[in-house]
Coordinates of C-alpha atoms and ligand atoms in Angstrom, one line a residue:
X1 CA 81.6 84.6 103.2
X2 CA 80.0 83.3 106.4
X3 CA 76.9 81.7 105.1
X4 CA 76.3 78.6 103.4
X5 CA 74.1 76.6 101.4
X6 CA 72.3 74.2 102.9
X7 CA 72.2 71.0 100.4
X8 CA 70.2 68.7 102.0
X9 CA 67.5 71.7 102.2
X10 CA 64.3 70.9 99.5
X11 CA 64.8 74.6 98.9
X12 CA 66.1 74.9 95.9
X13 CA 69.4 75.9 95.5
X14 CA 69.3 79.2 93.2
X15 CA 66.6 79.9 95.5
X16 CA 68.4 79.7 98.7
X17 CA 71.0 82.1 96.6
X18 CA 68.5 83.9 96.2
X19 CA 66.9 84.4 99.4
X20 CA 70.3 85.2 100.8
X21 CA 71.2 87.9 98.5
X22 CA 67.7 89.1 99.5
X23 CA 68.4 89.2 103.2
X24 CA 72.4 90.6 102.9
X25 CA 70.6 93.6 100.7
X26 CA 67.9 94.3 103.4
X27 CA 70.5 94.2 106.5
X28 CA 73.1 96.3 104.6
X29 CA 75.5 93.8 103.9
X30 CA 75.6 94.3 100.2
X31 CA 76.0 98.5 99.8
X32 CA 73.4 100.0 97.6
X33 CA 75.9 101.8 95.6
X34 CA 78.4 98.7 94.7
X35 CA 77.3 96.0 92.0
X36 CA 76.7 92.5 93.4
X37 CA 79.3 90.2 93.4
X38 CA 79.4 88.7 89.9
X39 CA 78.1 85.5 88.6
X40 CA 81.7 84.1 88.0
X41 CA 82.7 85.6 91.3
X42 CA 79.8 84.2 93.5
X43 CA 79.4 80.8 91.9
X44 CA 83.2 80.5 92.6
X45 CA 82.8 81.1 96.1
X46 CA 79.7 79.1 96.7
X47 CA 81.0 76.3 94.6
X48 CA 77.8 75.9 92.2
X49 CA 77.1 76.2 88.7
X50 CA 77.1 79.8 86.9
X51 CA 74.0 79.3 85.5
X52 CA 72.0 78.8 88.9
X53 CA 73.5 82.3 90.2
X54 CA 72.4 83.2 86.9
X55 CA 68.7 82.0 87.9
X56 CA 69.0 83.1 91.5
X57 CA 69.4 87.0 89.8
X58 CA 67.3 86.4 87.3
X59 CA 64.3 85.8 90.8
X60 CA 65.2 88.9 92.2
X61 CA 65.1 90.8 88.6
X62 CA 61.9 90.0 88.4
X63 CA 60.8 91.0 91.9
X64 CA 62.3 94.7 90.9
X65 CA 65.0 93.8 93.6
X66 CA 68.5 94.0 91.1
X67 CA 69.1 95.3 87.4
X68 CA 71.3 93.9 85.3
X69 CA 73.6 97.1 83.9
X70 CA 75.9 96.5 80.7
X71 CA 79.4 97.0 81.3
X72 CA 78.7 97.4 85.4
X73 CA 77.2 93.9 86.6
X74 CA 74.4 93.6 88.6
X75 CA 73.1 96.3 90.7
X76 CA 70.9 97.1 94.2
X77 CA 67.6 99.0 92.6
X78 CA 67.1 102.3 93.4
X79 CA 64.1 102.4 95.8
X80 CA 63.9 98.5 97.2
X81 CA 61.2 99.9 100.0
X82 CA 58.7 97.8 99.8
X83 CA 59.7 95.2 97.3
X84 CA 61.0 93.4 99.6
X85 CA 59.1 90.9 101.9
X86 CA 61.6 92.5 105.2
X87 CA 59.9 95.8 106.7
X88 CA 63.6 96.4 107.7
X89 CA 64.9 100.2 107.6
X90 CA 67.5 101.1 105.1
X91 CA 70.6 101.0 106.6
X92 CA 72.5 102.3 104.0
X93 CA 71.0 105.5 104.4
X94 CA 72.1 105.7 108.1
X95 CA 75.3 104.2 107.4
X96 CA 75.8 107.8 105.2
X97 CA 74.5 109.9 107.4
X98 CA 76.2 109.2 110.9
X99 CA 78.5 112.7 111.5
X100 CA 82.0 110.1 112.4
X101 CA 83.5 109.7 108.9
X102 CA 84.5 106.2 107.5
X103 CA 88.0 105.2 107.4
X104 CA 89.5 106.4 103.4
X105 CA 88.8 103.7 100.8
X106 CA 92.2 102.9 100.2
X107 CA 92.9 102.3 103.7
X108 CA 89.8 99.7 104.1
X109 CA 90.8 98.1 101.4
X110 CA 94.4 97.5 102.8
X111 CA 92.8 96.5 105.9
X112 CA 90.7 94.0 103.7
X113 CA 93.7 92.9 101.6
X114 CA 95.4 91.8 104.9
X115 CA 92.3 90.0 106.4
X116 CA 91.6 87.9 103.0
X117 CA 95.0 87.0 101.8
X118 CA 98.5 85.8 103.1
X119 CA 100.2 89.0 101.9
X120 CA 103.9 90.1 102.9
X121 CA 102.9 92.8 105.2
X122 CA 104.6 96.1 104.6
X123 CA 101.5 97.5 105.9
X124 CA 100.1 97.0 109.2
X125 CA 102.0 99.8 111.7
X126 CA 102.6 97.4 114.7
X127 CA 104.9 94.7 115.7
X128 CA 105.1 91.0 114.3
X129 CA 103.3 88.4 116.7
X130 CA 107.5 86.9 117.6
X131 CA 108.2 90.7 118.7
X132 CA 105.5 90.3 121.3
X133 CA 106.7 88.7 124.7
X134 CA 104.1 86.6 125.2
X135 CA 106.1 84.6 127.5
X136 CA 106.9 87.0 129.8
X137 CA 102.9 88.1 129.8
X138 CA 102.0 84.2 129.9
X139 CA 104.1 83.8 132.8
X140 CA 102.2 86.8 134.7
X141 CA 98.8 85.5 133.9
X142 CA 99.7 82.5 135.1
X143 CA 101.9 83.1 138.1
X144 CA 100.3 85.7 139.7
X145 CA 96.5 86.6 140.6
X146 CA 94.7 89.3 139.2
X147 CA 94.8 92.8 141.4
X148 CA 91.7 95.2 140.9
X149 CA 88.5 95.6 140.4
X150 CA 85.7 94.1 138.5
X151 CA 83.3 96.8 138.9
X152 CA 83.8 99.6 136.9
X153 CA 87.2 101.2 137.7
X154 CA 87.7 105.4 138.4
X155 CA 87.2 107.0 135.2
X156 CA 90.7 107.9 134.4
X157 CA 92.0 104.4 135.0
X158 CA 93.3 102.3 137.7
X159 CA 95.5 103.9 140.6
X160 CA 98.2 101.4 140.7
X161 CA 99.1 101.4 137.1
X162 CA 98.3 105.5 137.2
X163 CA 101.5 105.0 139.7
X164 CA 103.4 102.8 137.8
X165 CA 103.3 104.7 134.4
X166 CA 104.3 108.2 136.4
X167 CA 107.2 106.4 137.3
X168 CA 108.0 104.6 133.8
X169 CA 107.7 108.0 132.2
X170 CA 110.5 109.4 134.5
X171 CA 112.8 106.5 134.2
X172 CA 112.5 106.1 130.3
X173 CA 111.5 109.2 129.1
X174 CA 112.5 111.7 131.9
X175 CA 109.0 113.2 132.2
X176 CA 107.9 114.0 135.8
X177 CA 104.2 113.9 136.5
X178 CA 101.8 112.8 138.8
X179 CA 99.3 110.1 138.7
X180 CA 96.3 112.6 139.1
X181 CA 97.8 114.1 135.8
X182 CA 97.3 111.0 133.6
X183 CA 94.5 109.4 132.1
X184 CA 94.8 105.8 130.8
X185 CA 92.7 105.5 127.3
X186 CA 92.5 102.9 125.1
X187 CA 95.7 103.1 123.2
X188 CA 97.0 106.4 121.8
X189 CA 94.5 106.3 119.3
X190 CA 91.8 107.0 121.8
X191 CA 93.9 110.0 123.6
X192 CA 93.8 111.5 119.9
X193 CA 90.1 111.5 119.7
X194 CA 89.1 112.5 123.2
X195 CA 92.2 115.4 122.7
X196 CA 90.2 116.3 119.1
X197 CA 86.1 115.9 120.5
X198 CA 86.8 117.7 123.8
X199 CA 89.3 120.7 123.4
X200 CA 88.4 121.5 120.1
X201 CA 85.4 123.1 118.2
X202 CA 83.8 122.9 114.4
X203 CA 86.0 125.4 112.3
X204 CA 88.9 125.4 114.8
X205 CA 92.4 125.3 112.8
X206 CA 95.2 123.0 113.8
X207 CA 98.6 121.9 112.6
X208 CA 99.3 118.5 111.7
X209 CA 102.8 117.2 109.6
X210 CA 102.9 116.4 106.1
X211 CA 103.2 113.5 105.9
X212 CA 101.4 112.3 109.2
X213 CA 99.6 109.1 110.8
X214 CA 96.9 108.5 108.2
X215 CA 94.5 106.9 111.2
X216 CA 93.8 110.5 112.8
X217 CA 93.0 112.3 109.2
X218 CA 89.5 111.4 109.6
X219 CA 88.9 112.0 113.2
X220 CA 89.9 115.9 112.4
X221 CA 87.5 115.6 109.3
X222 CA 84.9 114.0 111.6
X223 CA 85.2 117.1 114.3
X224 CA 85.2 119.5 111.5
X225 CA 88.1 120.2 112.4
X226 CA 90.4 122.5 109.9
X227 CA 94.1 120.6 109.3
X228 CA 96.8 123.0 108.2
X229 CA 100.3 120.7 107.1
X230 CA 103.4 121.5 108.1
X231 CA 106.1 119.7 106.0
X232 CA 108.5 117.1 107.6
X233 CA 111.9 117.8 106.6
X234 CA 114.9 115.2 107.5
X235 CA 115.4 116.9 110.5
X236 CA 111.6 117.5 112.0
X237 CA 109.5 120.5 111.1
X238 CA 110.5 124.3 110.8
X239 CA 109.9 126.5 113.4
X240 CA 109.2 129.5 110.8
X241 CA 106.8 127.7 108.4
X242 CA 104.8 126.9 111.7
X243 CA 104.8 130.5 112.4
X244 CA 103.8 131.4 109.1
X245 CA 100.8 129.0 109.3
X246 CA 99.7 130.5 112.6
X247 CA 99.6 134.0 111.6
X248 CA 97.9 132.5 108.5
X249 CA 95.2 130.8 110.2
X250 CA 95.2 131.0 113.6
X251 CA 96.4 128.0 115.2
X252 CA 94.3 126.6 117.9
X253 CA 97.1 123.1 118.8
X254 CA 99.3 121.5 116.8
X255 CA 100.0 117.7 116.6
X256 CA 103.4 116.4 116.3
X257 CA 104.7 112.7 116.3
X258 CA 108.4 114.6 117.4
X259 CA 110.7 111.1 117.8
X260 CA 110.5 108.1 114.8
X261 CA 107.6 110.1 112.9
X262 CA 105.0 107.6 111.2
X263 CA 106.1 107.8 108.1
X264 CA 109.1 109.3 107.7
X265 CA 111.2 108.0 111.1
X266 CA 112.9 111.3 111.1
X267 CA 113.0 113.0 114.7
X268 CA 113.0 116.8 115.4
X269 CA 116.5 118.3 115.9
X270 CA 117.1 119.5 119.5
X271 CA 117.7 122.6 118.4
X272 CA 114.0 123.2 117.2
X273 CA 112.8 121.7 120.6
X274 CA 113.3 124.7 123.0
X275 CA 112.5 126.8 120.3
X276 CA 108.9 125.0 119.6
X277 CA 108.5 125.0 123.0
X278 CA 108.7 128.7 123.3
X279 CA 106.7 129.6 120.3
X280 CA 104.3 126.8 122.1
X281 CA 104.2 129.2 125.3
X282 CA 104.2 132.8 123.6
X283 CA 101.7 132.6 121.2
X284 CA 99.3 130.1 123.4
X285 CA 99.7 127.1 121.3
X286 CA 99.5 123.7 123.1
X287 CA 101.0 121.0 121.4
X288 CA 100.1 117.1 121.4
X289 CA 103.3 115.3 121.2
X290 CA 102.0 111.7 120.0
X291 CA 105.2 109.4 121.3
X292 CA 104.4 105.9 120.7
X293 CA 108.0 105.0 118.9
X294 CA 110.7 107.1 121.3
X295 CA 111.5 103.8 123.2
X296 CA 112.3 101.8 119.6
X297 CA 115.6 103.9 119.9
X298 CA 118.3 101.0 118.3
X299 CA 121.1 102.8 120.2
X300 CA 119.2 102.6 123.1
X301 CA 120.3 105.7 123.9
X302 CA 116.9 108.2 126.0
X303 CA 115.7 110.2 123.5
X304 CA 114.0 113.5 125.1
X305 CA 110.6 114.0 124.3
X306 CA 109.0 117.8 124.7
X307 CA 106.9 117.2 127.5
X308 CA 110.2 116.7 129.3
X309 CA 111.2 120.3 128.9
X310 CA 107.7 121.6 129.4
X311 CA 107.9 124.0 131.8
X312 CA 105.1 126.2 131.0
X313 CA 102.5 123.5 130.7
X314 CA 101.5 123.7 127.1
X315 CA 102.1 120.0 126.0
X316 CA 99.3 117.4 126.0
X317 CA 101.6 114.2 125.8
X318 CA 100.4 111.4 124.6
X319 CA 102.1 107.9 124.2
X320 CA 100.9 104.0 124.5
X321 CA 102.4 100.2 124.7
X322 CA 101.3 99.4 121.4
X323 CA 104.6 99.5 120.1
X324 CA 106.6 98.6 122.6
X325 CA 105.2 96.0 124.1
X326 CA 102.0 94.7 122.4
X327 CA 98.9 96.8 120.5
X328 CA 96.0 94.1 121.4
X329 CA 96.4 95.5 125.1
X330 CA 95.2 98.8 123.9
X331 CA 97.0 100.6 126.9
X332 CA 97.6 104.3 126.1
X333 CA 97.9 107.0 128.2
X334 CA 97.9 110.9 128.1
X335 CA 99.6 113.3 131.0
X336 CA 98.3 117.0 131.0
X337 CA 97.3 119.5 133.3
X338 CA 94.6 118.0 136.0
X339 CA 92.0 120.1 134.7
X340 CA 92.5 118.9 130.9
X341 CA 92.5 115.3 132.1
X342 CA 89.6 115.3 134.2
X343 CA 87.7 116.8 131.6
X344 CA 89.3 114.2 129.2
X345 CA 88.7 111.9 132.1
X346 CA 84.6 112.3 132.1
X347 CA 84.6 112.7 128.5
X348 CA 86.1 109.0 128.6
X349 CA 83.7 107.9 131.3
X350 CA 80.8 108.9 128.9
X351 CA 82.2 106.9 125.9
X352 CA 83.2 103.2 127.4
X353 CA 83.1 103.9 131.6
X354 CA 87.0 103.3 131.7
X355 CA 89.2 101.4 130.5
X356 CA 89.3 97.5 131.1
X357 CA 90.7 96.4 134.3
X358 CA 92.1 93.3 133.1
X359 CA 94.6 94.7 130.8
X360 CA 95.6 97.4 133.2
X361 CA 96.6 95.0 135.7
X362 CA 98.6 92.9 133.2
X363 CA 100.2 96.2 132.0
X364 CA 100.9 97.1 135.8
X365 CA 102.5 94.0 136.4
X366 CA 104.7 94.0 133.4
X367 CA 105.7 97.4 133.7
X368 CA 106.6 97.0 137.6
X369 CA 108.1 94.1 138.2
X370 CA 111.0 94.2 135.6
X371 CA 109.7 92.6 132.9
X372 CA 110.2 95.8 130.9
X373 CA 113.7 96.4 130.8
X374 CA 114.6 93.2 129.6
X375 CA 111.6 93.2 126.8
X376 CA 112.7 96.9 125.3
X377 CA 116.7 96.0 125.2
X378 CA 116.0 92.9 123.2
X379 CA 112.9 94.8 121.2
X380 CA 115.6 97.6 120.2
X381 CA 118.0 94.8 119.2
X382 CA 115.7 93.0 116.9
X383 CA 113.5 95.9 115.2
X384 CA 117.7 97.3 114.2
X385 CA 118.3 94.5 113.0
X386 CA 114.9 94.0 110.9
X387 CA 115.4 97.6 109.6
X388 CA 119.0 96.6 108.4
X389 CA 117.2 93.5 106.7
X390 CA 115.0 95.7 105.0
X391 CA 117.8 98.5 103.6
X392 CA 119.9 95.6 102.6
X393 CA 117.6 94.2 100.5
X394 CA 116.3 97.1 99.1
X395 CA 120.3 98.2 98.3
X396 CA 120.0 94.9 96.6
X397 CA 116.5 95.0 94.9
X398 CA 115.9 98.7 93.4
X399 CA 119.0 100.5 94.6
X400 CA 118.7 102.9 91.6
X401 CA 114.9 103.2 92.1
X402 CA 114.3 104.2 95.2
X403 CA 115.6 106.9 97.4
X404 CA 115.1 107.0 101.6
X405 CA 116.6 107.9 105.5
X406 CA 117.5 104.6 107.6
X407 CA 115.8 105.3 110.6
X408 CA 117.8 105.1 113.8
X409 CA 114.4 103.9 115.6
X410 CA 111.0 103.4 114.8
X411 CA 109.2 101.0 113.2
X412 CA 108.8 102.3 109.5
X413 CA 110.9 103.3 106.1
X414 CA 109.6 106.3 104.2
X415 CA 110.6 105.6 100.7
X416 CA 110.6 108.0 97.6
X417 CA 110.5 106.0 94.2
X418 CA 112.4 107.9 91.8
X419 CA 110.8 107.5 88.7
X420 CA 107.0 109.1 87.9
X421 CA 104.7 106.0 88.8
X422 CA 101.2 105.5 89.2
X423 CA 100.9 105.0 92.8
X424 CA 97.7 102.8 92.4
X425 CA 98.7 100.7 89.6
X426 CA 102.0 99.7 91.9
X427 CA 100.1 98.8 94.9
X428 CA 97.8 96.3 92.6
X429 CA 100.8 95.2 91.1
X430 CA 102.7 94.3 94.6
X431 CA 99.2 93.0 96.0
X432 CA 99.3 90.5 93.1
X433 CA 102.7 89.7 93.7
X434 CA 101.7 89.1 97.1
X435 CA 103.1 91.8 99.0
X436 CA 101.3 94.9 100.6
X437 CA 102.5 98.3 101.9
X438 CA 101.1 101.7 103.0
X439 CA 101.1 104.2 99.4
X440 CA 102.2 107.7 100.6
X441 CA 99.5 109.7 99.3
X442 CA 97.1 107.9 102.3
X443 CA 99.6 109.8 104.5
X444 CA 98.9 113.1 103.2
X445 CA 102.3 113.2 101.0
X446 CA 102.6 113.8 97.4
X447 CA 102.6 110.9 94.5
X448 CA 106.1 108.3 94.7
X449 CA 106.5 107.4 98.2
X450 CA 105.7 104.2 99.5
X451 CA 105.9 103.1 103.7
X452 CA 107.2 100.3 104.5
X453 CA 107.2 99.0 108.0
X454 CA 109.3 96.6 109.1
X455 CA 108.1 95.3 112.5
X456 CA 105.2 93.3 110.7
X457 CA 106.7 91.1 108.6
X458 CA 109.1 88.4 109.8
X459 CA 112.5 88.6 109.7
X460 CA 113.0 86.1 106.9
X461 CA 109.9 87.5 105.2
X462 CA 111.4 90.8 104.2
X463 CA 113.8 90.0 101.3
X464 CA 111.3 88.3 99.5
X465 CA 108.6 90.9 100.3
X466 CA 111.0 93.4 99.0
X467 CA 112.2 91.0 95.6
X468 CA 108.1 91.2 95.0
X469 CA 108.0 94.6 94.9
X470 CA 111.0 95.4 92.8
X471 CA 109.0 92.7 90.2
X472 CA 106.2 95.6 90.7
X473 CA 107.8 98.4 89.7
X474 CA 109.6 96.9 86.9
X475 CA 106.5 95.6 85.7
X476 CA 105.1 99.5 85.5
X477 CA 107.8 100.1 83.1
X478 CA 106.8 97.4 80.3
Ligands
PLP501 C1 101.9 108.3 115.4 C2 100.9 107.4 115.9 N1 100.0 107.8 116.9 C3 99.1 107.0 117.4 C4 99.0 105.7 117.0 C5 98.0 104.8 117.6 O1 98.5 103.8 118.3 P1 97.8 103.0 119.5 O2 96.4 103.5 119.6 O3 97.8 101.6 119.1 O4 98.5 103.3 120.7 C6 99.9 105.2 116.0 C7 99.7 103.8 115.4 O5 100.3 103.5 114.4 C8 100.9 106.1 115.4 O6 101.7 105.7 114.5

């Protein structure tokens, strides 16, 4: 909690409480559908007695402000308008009415578990802060001046680094494009969205894999958009049950994370890639081949992506540094046919007027100048050698209880727990124990399966992180 109480104030003190809770109800700080913080819970945090929350709830009672409910603590009245002294809208009402759907609860409240406490993170899909190479991006900013402009750049990002990342994507990943082809978004994330609001309509049906990135679920909801899942077997997706879905439901595009899938790290089997790409051309399907992990190889070894093979123009492919290199630069990109990125392109322009050219230029410069190659070798090294880390200790920890796929690249361990659990009631359990992970229902699998992602925590993190959980699930059991 940000605000404080001011103790030399001649306001009293249940009375500044109360004044507060008064102004955090009108601005929307306090949802009208949760209880209050409790007594116990609030006088904790402001350091005061019980009994002058007690008094401070007891003013607002009597205003009409709060009831006291038995058995569900202290709640927002119904119809506030006018009670109290702010002639302030009621945001909460807007909040519920805006057409871009919130975030799932269970993911906020991982995202708040991470912010408040000093968890082992399982949880957060990106790299630790020691994966980063801040040196290397220190040294730029402070060797070198910064190239571009300060006025708004063109629309679909700066030319130079347009250049660069046409030529990145045909040394590393063997794609040939063109800068005019690209647009540079803000992360992969963003390509997803403008891909979704743009090209696609209310009603429209599309593929996505079961189990999938959870982040994009509610974009698709937000769009209206109609998700069919396709399941992800150890080997990719099958080219028949897509088939089957189409002439089901008439597929309009179909998303794919081919190489290191978030969750499950498994990678589509080159035999299915021609084969996709065909079905792809015959039926008019484009696919978005979302590549954020194929450079985490641990072999090192290029790993085709689609686009590569793409002859007939129907993938949209989309990738981003956020994995490679570091996620706060929120550099993405997507390469498509001009026509799809200009409209992408001005669809962008409307939403933020381009992307910042600070971090463009530092992306340039570390892309171009050889920083790169030396980064991505010793990133490979170092995420292999956290994922060994992790299997160890889970070969050590709940051998018999657990059942998973060591990647070969990636940044994440998909994870089936053997025995029936309650899915909720082990995440509490590990959050108490002070370890947090992703639950696999959030990624659209069934109950038992837990991602964990092994960039995040630090190396010597991850035993422990994984001795916590084990005490979890053997807790369940009693
Ligand atoms: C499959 C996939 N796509 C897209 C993203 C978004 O990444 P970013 O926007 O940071 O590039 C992620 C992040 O976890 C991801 O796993």
């Amino acid at each position: 909690m940000e605000w404080e109480l001011d103790r030399t104030s001649k306001k009293p003190i249940y009375k500044q409480i109360a004044d507060y809770i008064e102004n955090s109800i009108a601005n929307g700080v306090f949802p009208s559908d949760k209880a209050l913080p409790s007594e116990r819970a609030l006088a904790k945090e402001l350091k005061v007695n019980r009994s002058t929350v007690v008094a401070a709830y007891d003013e607002l009672q009597s205003v009409g402000l709060v009831q006291r409910i038995h058995g569900s603590g202290t709640m927002i009245s119904k119809d506030i308008w006018g009670i109290t002294k702010k002639r302030i809208p009621s945001w909460n009402r807007y909040i519920e009415s805006g057409p871009f759907l919130p975030n799932l609860p269970i993911t906020q409240r991982i995202r708040k578990e991470m912010e408040e406490q000093h968890l082992i993170n399982f949880a957060s899909g990106e790299l630790s802060e020691d994966l980063f190479p801040r040196n290397q991006l220190n040294e730029i900013t402070s060797s070198r001046s910064f190239v571009g402009r300060l006025g708004y750049d063109h629309p679909q990002g700066n030319t130079i680094l347009r250049s660069t990342i046409t030529k990145h994507v045909l040394d590393y990943r063997n794609i040939h494009t063109d800068p005019s082809c690209i647009l540079i978004t803000s992360g992969a994330q963003q390509a997803l969205h403008l891909v979704v609001q743009c090209l696609l309509k209310p009603g429209d049906a599309v593929v996505i894999e079961d189990p999938s990135y959870h982040y994009n679920l509610p974009i698709f909801q937000s769009a209206g958009v109609k998700t069919y899942s396709l399941p992800v077997h150890h080997d990719g997706i099958n080219l028949d049950e897509l088939l089957l879905l189409h002439k089901k439901h008439r597929i309009k595009m179909i998303f794919l994370n081919p190489v290191f899938q978030n969750p499950t790290g498994t990678s589509l089997h080159s035999r299915n890639r021609k084969g996709l790409l065909e079905l792809s051309s015959e039926q008019g399907i484009p696919i978005i081949e979302d590549d954020p992990y194929s450079l985490t190889s641990f072999q090192g070894q290029q790993v085709q992506s689609l686009k590569s093979d793409d002859i007939n123009g129907t993938v949209l492919y989309i990738s981003s540094l956020s994995k490679v290199v570091a996620s706060g630069l929120r550099i993405g990109w997507i390469i498509g046919p001009k026509a799809v990125i200009e409209r992408l392109a001005d669809a962008k322009q409307q939403v933020d007027f381009g992307h910042a050219s600070y971090s463009q230029w530092l992306a340039n410069e570390f892309l171009d100048y050889g920083y790169f190659q030396t980064h991505i070798h010793e990133l490979q090294k170092k995420l292999e050698s956290r994922c060994d880390q992790l299997v160890t200790s889970l070969n050590n920890y709940v051998h018999d209880e657990v059942e998973f796929t060591i990647p070969h690249g990636g940044i994440h361990l998909w994870c089936k727990v053997k025995k029936d659990v309650d899915e909720m009631k082990l995440l509490e359990n590990a959050i108490k124990r002070g370890v947090i992970y992703v639950p696999g229902s959030v990624m659209g699998s069934g109950n038992g399966y837990v991602r964990f992602t092994y960039a995040r925590a630090r190396e010597e993190e991850i035993k422990e992180g994984v001795r916590r959980f084990a005490e979890a699930l053997t807790s369940l059991k009693k």
